[in-house]
């Protein structure tokens, strides 16, 4: 491994003319900051950094740290005099000015400007690259690069190389061959050999620095929580040594430049180090390793040890090509996972902000139950400051959807032991459980099969199934041969994530989710017999089959949801066309129903045409118009339902007053169905101490419900031929970074490459990263691609599927409407079945959710940790506006303490 020494050629620089030379005692002492204690640095480090590091004065106030400073303050002379001392003028010893010399007001003599003077270097200096001879390590380019002087000067720990040097590895192999080719991570080296208990994966594509720092700062707060558990048998003050955070970026040319600046500010990344080729071999990934001691929050403020931040072992994998998310996970599991062999792996998406203790609770689920193979937490929708996001119906409806899924669906599936999907935004897996068997078959082999599926090599069923590859991983984990792994929902582990707030992004996201979920559900139902090859107990196998039956019923309702939506509107709204029930009189109920009936048929037909030939990004207004139209139809249907219920309860109409026994009157059935669904939603929300979404978001969700059924379903079915993630594979070999090539013929151990020539060049790159983050420079957006691949095979199969789906729903709708007149609803057995089925499904979900609460309570009693915390209950029921007032008051108090 080569230790880079950018100052190897300092003999070529005049000692008196360049402040970078640390051997000049006068300049060295002049720039030496008072915050650097020589006695705290070992003799070994003194010898190591004698020609490497130039300590500089960092004016940070009493705490001598960057914690809490904004990037503007960091670079301003008033708060950080980093570069001020480097460019201060030192008067000459002579007091007599020479002819033609300038004399300052104070009479200080500076001498004339020298001819051909070197450009001023420092604050806005651009790094100078210089060719150097570097020795390869086992034929691979591995460099230990010193961190910037500014960063080094305020680090609380400087006693190990992991804090003072960033390690760069140019990987030229496939991720599956990472360990076979002899690549090692710092945790494998003798000097920093450690066991990894927790391996955290953060995948990103082109997200900006706000999303990245939101996630990264949340992770660092969680690592600090692990270290605060001093009584734990696993964790403690040095618990950070058992945690590695891996960031995998999908494509070097796709990563957001400001994210690289944020990583550079933390010491993890340095520009100008990476190379495209090593002795003619293409670099597939650039791996940067560093143990950082600083964090950036989403406001671009530094947080250090004073704010409780502990060291965090960082691993940044910058993939050379854009090879999609599955490939990023293959780097994580098959390359770095094999090198570290962790116990638990946690998966996060950039933009997700984990709760302060969420990662601990996820890890604890594996520690307390050896049968847990996977777990997930509660995903919350970000609602914005003061919950202003809820004014957007899209955000509010998704907030309600997420909440009810976490209250009803996830607990139900957790009780059975099989959660259909562990969301990639916040989930965890036991690494051992994911491993393949001796024949190479297992969860990971099935999971990564989708990476190689292209064109006719994969049928449309398999290709769409792998759009929800995390569902395949969950199924393969539970159904693993001769094992008894279960999946668990951890309610105490929470994470906030952005949800789409615009129609195009919302429709595109749900297209992939719906198609992947549909085909993955069909796959698991077809292969349900695989459960009998596992080592699950008989009771568990029976419970899993009950869940399979529930999924089958849900799948049928999903497939025929379009027809059921139309039939519900047809019979409920059509009931108002009965003269005795007409709320408007004069036959207007019948006229409105006829108009809306024709309009909804036209609207659904338009939706098919729109979805077959347009992208949401290109037809935004048309998609918004259809969704608004469905909301109007839903409002009228809701009005009709309430009107019928009131008439039934008051018995003021002979149409609803006769034969009102349960099961014989559709209006009575309507009351039971509606009351059971809404009542269960309210009841379970209160039992989970989380009721506010019922007040703030339920109305928006029910108005958007037809759009969930029609707009999203139709667009998803009409685009089953599109099996992309919205990104294209990148196979171009780039050479913009340069290459590491043999400097001498026949000597493959020495290569020549361009590197920053001096410590100041490293510092200038760090300063540029800070300025970019401070100024929030705009990054130009690439125009969308005009050309798109047209795969005739997928399109043909898509057409067949859409036709079959349309015919199936159309036949059902026409058959029921022809069999039962709209004004004669008392004998409509299908509508009765539909309403009671909705009530039964809601009751089944509530039963499973309640069982989860009981089991959680029993576990708490057994462990002696269950107690009723009245203050916690009050906090959960506290109105949101009260919480906002408390947060604002706390922020004002903090600002007052800090002063102007």
PDB file of N, CA and C in Angstrom, residues 66 68-83 302 770-771 774:
ATOM      1  N   UNK A  66     -15.751  22.644  14.999  1.00  0.00           N
ATOM      2  CA  UNK A  66     -16.640  23.185  13.977  1.00  0.00           C
ATOM      3  C   UNK A  66     -18.099  22.925  14.303  1.00  0.00           C
ATOM      4  N   UNK A  68     -21.764  22.924  14.966  1.00  0.00           N
ATOM      5  CA  UNK A  68     -22.807  23.930  14.951  1.00  0.00           C
ATOM      6  C   UNK A  68     -22.576  25.063  13.989  1.00  0.00           C
ATOM      7  N   UNK A  69     -21.377  25.182  13.405  1.00  0.00           N
ATOM      8  CA  UNK A  69     -21.112  26.263  12.476  1.00  0.00           C
ATOM      9  C   UNK A  69     -21.705  25.960  11.117  1.00  0.00           C
ATOM     10  N   UNK A  70     -22.233  26.992  10.486  1.00  0.00           N
ATOM     11  CA  UNK A  70     -22.674  26.819   9.112  1.00  0.00           C
ATOM     12  C   UNK A  70     -21.467  26.906   8.199  1.00  0.00           C
ATOM     13  N   UNK A  71     -21.658  26.506   6.951  1.00  0.00           N
ATOM     14  CA  UNK A  71     -20.551  26.564   6.011  1.00  0.00           C
ATOM     15  C   UNK A  71     -20.175  28.004   5.710  1.00  0.00           C
ATOM     16  N   UNK A  72     -21.149  28.920   5.777  1.00  0.00           N
ATOM     17  CA  UNK A  72     -20.823  30.329   5.574  1.00  0.00           C
ATOM     18  C   UNK A  72     -19.909  30.826   6.688  1.00  0.00           C
ATOM     19  N   UNK A  73     -20.221  30.425   7.933  1.00  0.00           N
ATOM     20  CA  UNK A  73     -19.370  30.812   9.051  1.00  0.00           C
ATOM     21  C   UNK A  73     -18.013  30.143   8.961  1.00  0.00           C
ATOM     22  N   UNK A  74     -17.982  28.924   8.481  1.00  0.00           N
ATOM     23  CA  UNK A  74     -16.736  28.189   8.401  1.00  0.00           C
ATOM     24  C   UNK A  74     -15.752  28.874   7.479  1.00  0.00           C
ATOM     25  N   UNK A  75     -16.257  29.500   6.411  1.00  0.00           N
ATOM     26  CA  UNK A  75     -15.376  30.093   5.422  1.00  0.00           C
ATOM     27  C   UNK A  75     -15.209  31.593   5.603  1.00  0.00           C
ATOM     28  N   UNK A  76     -15.908  32.192   6.549  1.00  0.00           N
ATOM     29  CA  UNK A  76     -15.784  33.627   6.757  1.00  0.00           C
ATOM     30  C   UNK A  76     -14.649  33.919   7.718  1.00  0.00           C
ATOM     31  N   UNK A  77     -14.012  35.047   7.491  1.00  0.00           N
ATOM     32  CA  UNK A  77     -12.862  35.372   8.319  1.00  0.00           C
ATOM     33  C   UNK A  77     -13.206  35.573   9.770  1.00  0.00           C
ATOM     34  N   UNK A  78     -14.434  35.988  10.056  1.00  0.00           N
ATOM     35  CA  UNK A  78     -14.809  36.240  11.429  1.00  0.00           C
ATOM     36  C   UNK A  78     -14.929  35.007  12.274  1.00  0.00           C
ATOM     37  N   UNK A  79     -15.246  33.883  11.661  1.00  0.00           N
ATOM     38  CA  UNK A  79     -15.488  32.687  12.446  1.00  0.00           C
ATOM     39  C   UNK A  79     -14.419  31.628  12.266  1.00  0.00           C
ATOM     40  N   UNK A  80     -13.747  31.640  11.139  1.00  0.00           N
ATOM     41  CA  UNK A  80     -12.726  30.623  10.906  1.00  0.00           C
ATOM     42  C   UNK A  80     -11.584  31.271  10.151  1.00  0.00           C
ATOM     43  N   UNK A  81     -10.490  31.549  10.840  1.00  0.00           N
ATOM     44  CA  UNK A  81      -9.351  32.224  10.220  1.00  0.00           C
ATOM     45  C   UNK A  81      -8.387  31.222   9.626  1.00  0.00           C
ATOM     46  N   UNK A  82      -8.931  30.259   8.922  1.00  0.00           N
ATOM     47  CA  UNK A  82      -8.113  29.172   8.399  1.00  0.00           C
ATOM     48  C   UNK A  82      -7.063  29.683   7.428  1.00  0.00           C
ATOM     49  N   UNK A  83      -7.504  30.492   6.479  1.00  0.00           N
ATOM     50  CA  UNK A  83      -6.584  30.912   5.442  1.00  0.00           C
ATOM     51  C   UNK A  83      -6.024  32.316   5.692  1.00  0.00           C
ATOM     52  N   UNK A 302     -22.018  21.812  10.743  1.00  0.00           N
ATOM     53  CA  UNK A 302     -21.136  20.773  11.263  1.00  0.00           C
ATOM     54  C   UNK A 302     -21.563  20.368  12.673  1.00  0.00           C
ATOM     55  N   UNK A 770     -16.310  22.912   0.616  1.00  0.00           N
ATOM     56  CA  UNK A 770     -17.059  23.689   1.608  1.00  0.00           C
ATOM     57  C   UNK A 770     -17.767  24.870   0.961  1.00  0.00           C
ATOM     58  N   UNK A 771     -17.081  25.549   0.030  1.00  0.00           N
ATOM     59  CA  UNK A 771     -17.706  26.693  -0.632  1.00  0.00           C
ATOM     60  C   UNK A 771     -18.891  26.261  -1.489  1.00  0.00           C
ATOM     61  N   UNK A 774     -21.720  25.678   0.834  1.00  0.00           N
ATOM     62  CA  UNK A 774     -22.213  26.935   1.391  1.00  0.00           C
ATOM     63  C   UNK A 774     -23.047  27.697   0.374  1.00  0.00           C
TER      64      UNK A 774
END
